């Protein structure tokens, strides 16, 4: 049972990535909002390498533009194998990655901002189900990883992710045995502000009635 | 010399007859239902995906069809079938599908709404006859698979996929070719005898 102990590596990677991104624009305007490592369990509920996948995630915010950049580095462990069917024993690949949120909501997904990493993942879906990337050949082979990104005006909340291959033990999921990843959530700040505004007006409404 | 020609004709006839028999249109494989269990760990009739798979066509020209029925409250956004796929055993794929060599066939961007069915069949053509293989599907929040331990029933629920073995007609062609080898030797011998008798 090889347990994932990549959290530190993931964090260091996130810091380096943040630093590079900051240098490219202005170091003092890009802040890391959230970063970490999530496990996507296989269909059998296995959360350990080499059958489970890991997703190293990071969310940064550009304080000048209020744009959040979400990035997910999907890692397929060395030794991941097909467990069943004609391809049993073959090296397992990953060809699809998805995250769930309402990408149609205002500001949730900045159209055209998705990137596919070195393997050229293609955004094939952006709708109320979320975002879906198809990773063409050579896919994410065992021992490889690929980073996908996109931009949003919404801050992160905990969400779900899935990944897929044609062969078992695919698919891999955050729920119920894996971990959540950050996804753009409802704009809690503006909702609270609206609620606060209404509450603030209530006393004036009472005063008006008294008069 | 007449007698030596007869076995050749007889064997050739047999081979052609054999080829003819093997090349007869095969009965299409009736629809079988596979229930792909969810990864959510809450199996039920309303959480399993149903895949109706069938094979139509005749020897050397099969069509594999998959109709995905989604009784769940999620939208299904991709569908895959796994087998040793190659350009040799998958000749064409329905819209939106991709051949993944050595892996299978994927439709990565579909939308089967909750409590609905694909309506349009996912299909591909192949010269290779069928065996049973695994399928799986995902939504952005969860997945479903032939091998999910949470499916109902709990045994693996498989669909028709092309087998990895050669087509019978190819085998019979090879066998036919091999059957001619001894007669070629016999023909050579007969010819030599004829030549000697001439001398």
Short mmCIF file of N, CA and C in Angstrom, two decimals, chain A residues 4-100:
data_model
loop_
_atom_site.label_atom_id
_atom_site.label_comp_id
_atom_site.label_asym_id
_atom_site.label_seq_id
_atom_site.Cartn_x
_atom_site.Cartn_y
_atom_site.Cartn_z
N UNK A 4 0.05 8.17 -0.80
CA UNK A 4 0.50 9.41 -1.39
C UNK A 4 1.19 10.27 -0.35
N UNK A 5 2.38 10.74 -0.66
CA UNK A 5 3.05 11.66 0.24
C UNK A 5 3.59 12.81 -0.61
N UNK A 6 2.75 13.19 -1.59
CA UNK A 6 3.19 14.22 -2.52
C UNK A 6 2.75 15.61 -2.10
N UNK A 7 2.06 15.70 -0.96
CA UNK A 7 1.51 16.99 -0.55
C UNK A 7 2.58 18.08 -0.53
N UNK A 8 3.75 17.73 0.07
CA UNK A 8 4.82 18.73 0.17
C UNK A 8 5.31 19.15 -1.22
N UNK A 9 5.51 18.11 -2.08
CA UNK A 9 5.98 18.38 -3.44
C UNK A 9 4.97 19.26 -4.16
N UNK A 10 3.69 18.92 -3.95
CA UNK A 10 2.60 19.67 -4.57
C UNK A 10 2.63 21.12 -4.13
N UNK A 11 2.82 21.34 -2.81
CA UNK A 11 2.84 22.69 -2.26
C UNK A 11 4.02 23.49 -2.81
N UNK A 12 5.19 22.81 -2.87
CA UNK A 12 6.38 23.49 -3.39
C UNK A 12 6.14 23.88 -4.85
N UNK A 13 5.54 22.94 -5.59
CA UNK A 13 5.22 23.21 -7.00
C UNK A 13 4.29 24.39 -7.13
N UNK A 14 3.29 24.43 -6.24
CA UNK A 14 2.32 25.52 -6.28
C UNK A 14 2.99 26.86 -6.00
N UNK A 15 3.89 26.86 -5.02
CA UNK A 15 4.59 28.10 -4.67
C UNK A 15 5.45 28.56 -5.85
N UNK A 16 6.16 27.59 -6.46
CA UNK A 16 7.01 27.93 -7.62
C UNK A 16 6.16 28.47 -8.76
N UNK A 17 5.03 27.80 -8.99
CA UNK A 17 4.13 28.21 -10.08
C UNK A 17 3.61 29.61 -9.82
N UNK A 18 3.24 29.83 -8.56
CA UNK A 18 2.74 31.14 -8.16
C UNK A 18 3.81 32.21 -8.39
N UNK A 19 5.04 31.86 -8.01
CA UNK A 19 6.15 32.78 -8.18
C UNK A 19 6.39 33.12 -9.63
N UNK A 20 6.37 32.09 -10.48
CA UNK A 20 6.59 32.31 -11.91
C UNK A 20 5.49 33.17 -12.50
N UNK A 21 4.24 32.84 -12.12
CA UNK A 21 3.12 33.60 -12.65
C UNK A 21 3.23 35.06 -12.19
N UNK A 22 3.63 35.22 -10.94
CA UNK A 22 3.77 36.56 -10.39
C UNK A 22 4.83 37.37 -11.11
N UNK A 23 5.94 36.69 -11.43
CA UNK A 23 7.02 37.39 -12.14
C UNK A 23 6.57 37.84 -13.52
N UNK A 24 5.77 36.95 -14.14
CA UNK A 24 5.34 37.25 -15.50
C UNK A 24 4.45 38.50 -15.53
N UNK A 25 3.68 38.70 -14.47
CA UNK A 25 2.80 39.86 -14.46
C UNK A 25 3.39 40.87 -13.45
N UNK A 26 2.83 40.91 -12.28
CA UNK A 26 3.43 41.73 -11.23
C UNK A 26 3.35 40.94 -9.95
N UNK A 27 4.51 40.65 -9.38
CA UNK A 27 4.59 39.75 -8.24
C UNK A 27 3.64 40.13 -7.12
N UNK A 28 3.39 41.40 -6.92
CA UNK A 28 2.59 41.80 -5.77
C UNK A 28 1.09 41.75 -6.03
N UNK A 29 0.68 41.43 -7.25
CA UNK A 29 -0.75 41.41 -7.54
C UNK A 29 -1.33 40.01 -7.60
N UNK A 30 -0.48 39.01 -7.67
CA UNK A 30 -0.97 37.62 -7.75
C UNK A 30 -0.81 36.97 -6.38
N UNK A 31 -1.90 36.52 -5.83
CA UNK A 31 -1.82 35.83 -4.54
C UNK A 31 -2.42 34.43 -4.68
N UNK A 32 -1.82 33.50 -3.96
CA UNK A 32 -2.37 32.15 -3.95
C UNK A 32 -3.49 32.09 -2.93
N UNK A 33 -4.66 31.73 -3.42
CA UNK A 33 -5.85 31.66 -2.55
C UNK A 33 -5.96 30.27 -1.91
N UNK A 34 -5.64 29.27 -2.69
CA UNK A 34 -5.78 27.90 -2.22
C UNK A 34 -4.88 26.98 -3.01
N UNK A 35 -4.30 25.99 -2.35
CA UNK A 35 -3.52 24.98 -3.06
C UNK A 35 -3.50 23.71 -2.24
N UNK A 36 -3.28 22.58 -2.90
CA UNK A 36 -3.25 21.32 -2.17
C UNK A 36 -3.29 20.13 -3.09
N UNK A 37 -3.53 18.98 -2.50
CA UNK A 37 -3.52 17.71 -3.24
C UNK A 37 -4.83 16.96 -2.97
N UNK A 38 -5.48 16.52 -4.03
CA UNK A 38 -6.70 15.72 -3.88
C UNK A 38 -6.49 14.35 -4.52
N UNK A 39 -7.05 13.35 -3.92
CA UNK A 39 -6.99 12.00 -4.48
C UNK A 39 -8.32 11.69 -5.17
N UNK A 40 -8.23 11.16 -6.37
CA UNK A 40 -9.42 10.64 -7.05
C UNK A 40 -9.38 9.11 -6.93
N UNK A 41 -10.32 8.57 -6.18
CA UNK A 41 -10.34 7.12 -5.95
C UNK A 41 -10.81 6.39 -7.20
N UNK A 42 -10.31 5.16 -7.40
CA UNK A 42 -10.78 4.39 -8.56
C UNK A 42 -12.16 3.81 -8.27
N UNK A 43 -12.74 3.12 -9.25
CA UNK A 43 -14.12 2.67 -9.11
C UNK A 43 -14.27 1.64 -7.97
N UNK A 44 -13.16 1.03 -7.60
CA UNK A 44 -13.21 0.07 -6.48
C UNK A 44 -13.05 0.75 -5.13
N UNK A 45 -12.89 2.06 -5.14
CA UNK A 45 -12.72 2.79 -3.89
C UNK A 45 -11.29 2.85 -3.41
N UNK A 46 -10.36 2.38 -4.24
CA UNK A 46 -8.93 2.40 -3.87
C UNK A 46 -8.41 3.84 -3.91
N UNK A 47 -7.84 4.28 -2.80
CA UNK A 47 -7.31 5.65 -2.74
C UNK A 47 -5.79 5.67 -2.70
N UNK A 48 -5.17 4.50 -2.94
CA UNK A 48 -3.71 4.44 -2.86
C UNK A 48 -3.10 4.28 -4.25
N UNK A 49 -1.83 4.73 -4.38
CA UNK A 49 -1.10 4.53 -5.63
C UNK A 49 -0.79 3.04 -5.78
N UNK A 50 -0.70 2.50 -6.99
CA UNK A 50 -0.74 3.24 -8.26
C UNK A 50 -2.13 3.33 -8.89
N UNK A 51 -3.17 2.79 -8.26
CA UNK A 51 -4.47 2.77 -8.93
C UNK A 51 -5.25 4.08 -8.82
N UNK A 52 -5.06 4.81 -7.72
CA UNK A 52 -5.75 6.09 -7.58
C UNK A 52 -4.96 7.19 -8.30
N UNK A 53 -5.65 8.26 -8.67
CA UNK A 53 -4.98 9.41 -9.30
C UNK A 53 -4.82 10.51 -8.26
N UNK A 54 -3.85 11.38 -8.47
CA UNK A 54 -3.74 12.56 -7.60
C UNK A 54 -3.89 13.82 -8.45
N UNK A 55 -4.50 14.81 -7.86
CA UNK A 55 -4.67 16.10 -8.53
C UNK A 55 -4.08 17.19 -7.65
N UNK A 56 -3.01 17.80 -8.14
CA UNK A 56 -2.38 18.90 -7.43
C UNK A 56 -3.05 20.19 -7.92
N UNK A 57 -3.73 20.87 -7.03
CA UNK A 57 -4.51 22.03 -7.48
C UNK A 57 -3.98 23.34 -6.89
N UNK A 58 -4.30 24.42 -7.57
CA UNK A 58 -3.92 25.74 -7.08
C UNK A 58 -4.91 26.78 -7.63
N UNK A 59 -5.28 27.71 -6.77
CA UNK A 59 -6.12 28.83 -7.21
C UNK A 59 -5.38 30.12 -6.85
N UNK A 60 -5.16 30.96 -7.84
CA UNK A 60 -4.52 32.26 -7.58
C UNK A 60 -5.50 33.37 -7.94
N UNK A 61 -5.30 34.52 -7.34
CA UNK A 61 -6.14 35.67 -7.66
C UNK A 61 -5.28 36.84 -8.09
N UNK A 62 -5.66 37.46 -9.17
CA UNK A 62 -5.00 38.69 -9.59
C UNK A 62 -5.77 39.84 -8.93
N UNK A 63 -5.12 40.49 -8.00
CA UNK A 63 -5.80 41.53 -7.22
C UNK A 63 -6.15 42.75 -8.08
N UNK A 64 -5.48 42.90 -9.20
CA UNK A 64 -5.79 44.03 -10.09
C UNK A 64 -7.07 43.81 -10.88
N UNK A 65 -7.28 42.55 -11.29
CA UNK A 65 -8.42 42.28 -12.17
C UNK A 65 -9.53 41.49 -11.48
N UNK A 66 -9.25 40.98 -10.27
CA UNK A 66 -10.19 40.12 -9.55
C UNK A 66 -10.48 38.83 -10.31
N UNK A 67 -9.51 38.42 -11.14
CA UNK A 67 -9.67 37.15 -11.87
C UNK A 67 -8.94 36.05 -11.10
N UNK A 68 -9.66 34.94 -10.93
CA UNK A 68 -9.07 33.75 -10.30
C UNK A 68 -8.59 32.80 -11.39
N UNK A 69 -7.41 32.26 -11.21
CA UNK A 69 -6.91 31.23 -12.13
C UNK A 69 -6.90 29.89 -11.39
N UNK A 70 -7.63 28.94 -11.92
CA UNK A 70 -7.71 27.60 -11.34
C UNK A 70 -6.80 26.68 -12.15
N UNK A 71 -5.94 25.93 -11.47
CA UNK A 71 -5.10 24.96 -12.19
C UNK A 71 -5.14 23.60 -11.49
N UNK A 72 -5.13 22.57 -12.32
CA UNK A 72 -5.20 21.19 -11.83
C UNK A 72 -4.14 20.37 -12.55
N UNK A 73 -3.21 19.82 -11.79
CA UNK A 73 -2.19 18.95 -12.38
C UNK A 73 -2.59 17.51 -12.07
N UNK A 74 -3.05 16.80 -13.12
CA UNK A 74 -3.56 15.43 -12.93
C UNK A 74 -2.39 14.47 -13.10
N UNK A 75 -2.13 13.67 -12.07
CA UNK A 75 -0.98 12.77 -12.09
C UNK A 75 -1.44 11.31 -12.07
N UNK A 76 -0.95 10.55 -13.05
CA UNK A 76 -1.26 9.12 -13.14
C UNK A 76 -0.02 8.36 -12.66
N UNK A 77 -0.10 7.67 -11.52
CA UNK A 77 1.10 7.07 -10.93
C UNK A 77 1.76 5.99 -11.78
N UNK A 78 3.04 5.88 -11.66
CA UNK A 78 3.79 4.81 -12.30
C UNK A 78 3.26 3.48 -11.79
N UNK A 79 3.03 2.55 -12.70
CA UNK A 79 2.55 1.23 -12.29
C UNK A 79 1.05 1.07 -12.35
N UNK A 80 0.33 2.13 -12.71
CA UNK A 80 -1.12 2.03 -12.83
C UNK A 80 -1.46 1.06 -13.96
N UNK A 81 -2.29 0.07 -13.67
CA UNK A 81 -2.59 -0.98 -14.65
C UNK A 81 -4.08 -1.16 -14.87
N UNK A 82 -4.42 -1.66 -16.07
CA UNK A 82 -5.79 -2.04 -16.37
C UNK A 82 -6.12 -3.31 -15.58
N UNK A 83 -7.28 -3.29 -14.92
CA UNK A 83 -7.68 -4.44 -14.11
C UNK A 83 -9.00 -5.01 -14.63
N UNK A 84 -8.93 -5.73 -15.77
CA UNK A 84 -10.14 -6.34 -16.31
C UNK A 84 -10.30 -6.10 -17.80
N UNK A 85 -10.88 -7.10 -18.50
CA UNK A 85 -11.12 -6.97 -19.93
C UNK A 85 -9.92 -7.36 -20.77
N UNK A 86 -10.03 -7.11 -22.10
CA UNK A 86 -8.97 -7.51 -23.04
C UNK A 86 -7.61 -6.90 -22.71
N UNK A 87 -7.64 -5.71 -22.12
CA UNK A 87 -6.38 -4.99 -21.87
C UNK A 87 -5.80 -5.21 -20.49
N UNK A 88 -6.29 -6.22 -19.79
CA UNK A 88 -5.81 -6.49 -18.43
C UNK A 88 -4.29 -6.55 -18.38
N UNK A 89 -3.73 -5.84 -17.43
CA UNK A 89 -2.28 -5.85 -17.24
C UNK A 89 -1.56 -4.78 -18.04
N UNK A 90 -2.27 -4.19 -19.01
CA UNK A 90 -1.65 -3.11 -19.78
C UNK A 90 -1.54 -1.87 -18.91
N UNK A 91 -0.66 -0.98 -19.31
CA UNK A 91 -0.50 0.25 -18.57
C UNK A 91 -1.75 1.11 -18.73
N UNK A 92 -2.25 1.62 -17.61
CA UNK A 92 -3.49 2.43 -17.63
C UNK A 92 -3.19 3.87 -18.02
N UNK A 93 -4.09 4.47 -18.79
CA UNK A 93 -3.96 5.88 -19.17
C UNK A 93 -5.16 6.66 -18.64
N UNK A 94 -5.08 7.98 -18.75
CA UNK A 94 -6.22 8.84 -18.41
C UNK A 94 -6.51 9.69 -19.63
N UNK A 95 -7.78 9.70 -20.09
CA UNK A 95 -8.08 10.45 -21.31
C UNK A 95 -9.13 11.56 -21.10
N UNK A 96 -9.70 11.63 -19.92
CA UNK A 96 -10.72 12.64 -19.68
C UNK A 96 -10.60 13.17 -18.26
N UNK A 97 -10.79 14.48 -18.09
CA UNK A 97 -10.80 15.09 -16.75
C UNK A 97 -11.93 16.10 -16.70
N UNK A 98 -12.71 16.08 -15.62
CA UNK A 98 -13.87 16.96 -15.50
C UNK A 98 -13.98 17.52 -14.10
N UNK A 99 -14.49 18.75 -14.02
CA UNK A 99 -14.81 19.33 -12.72
C UNK A 99 -16.25 19.83 -12.78
N UNK A 100 -16.91 19.74 -11.64
CA UNK A 100 -18.35 20.05 -11.61
C UNK A 100 -18.63 21.40 -10.95
#
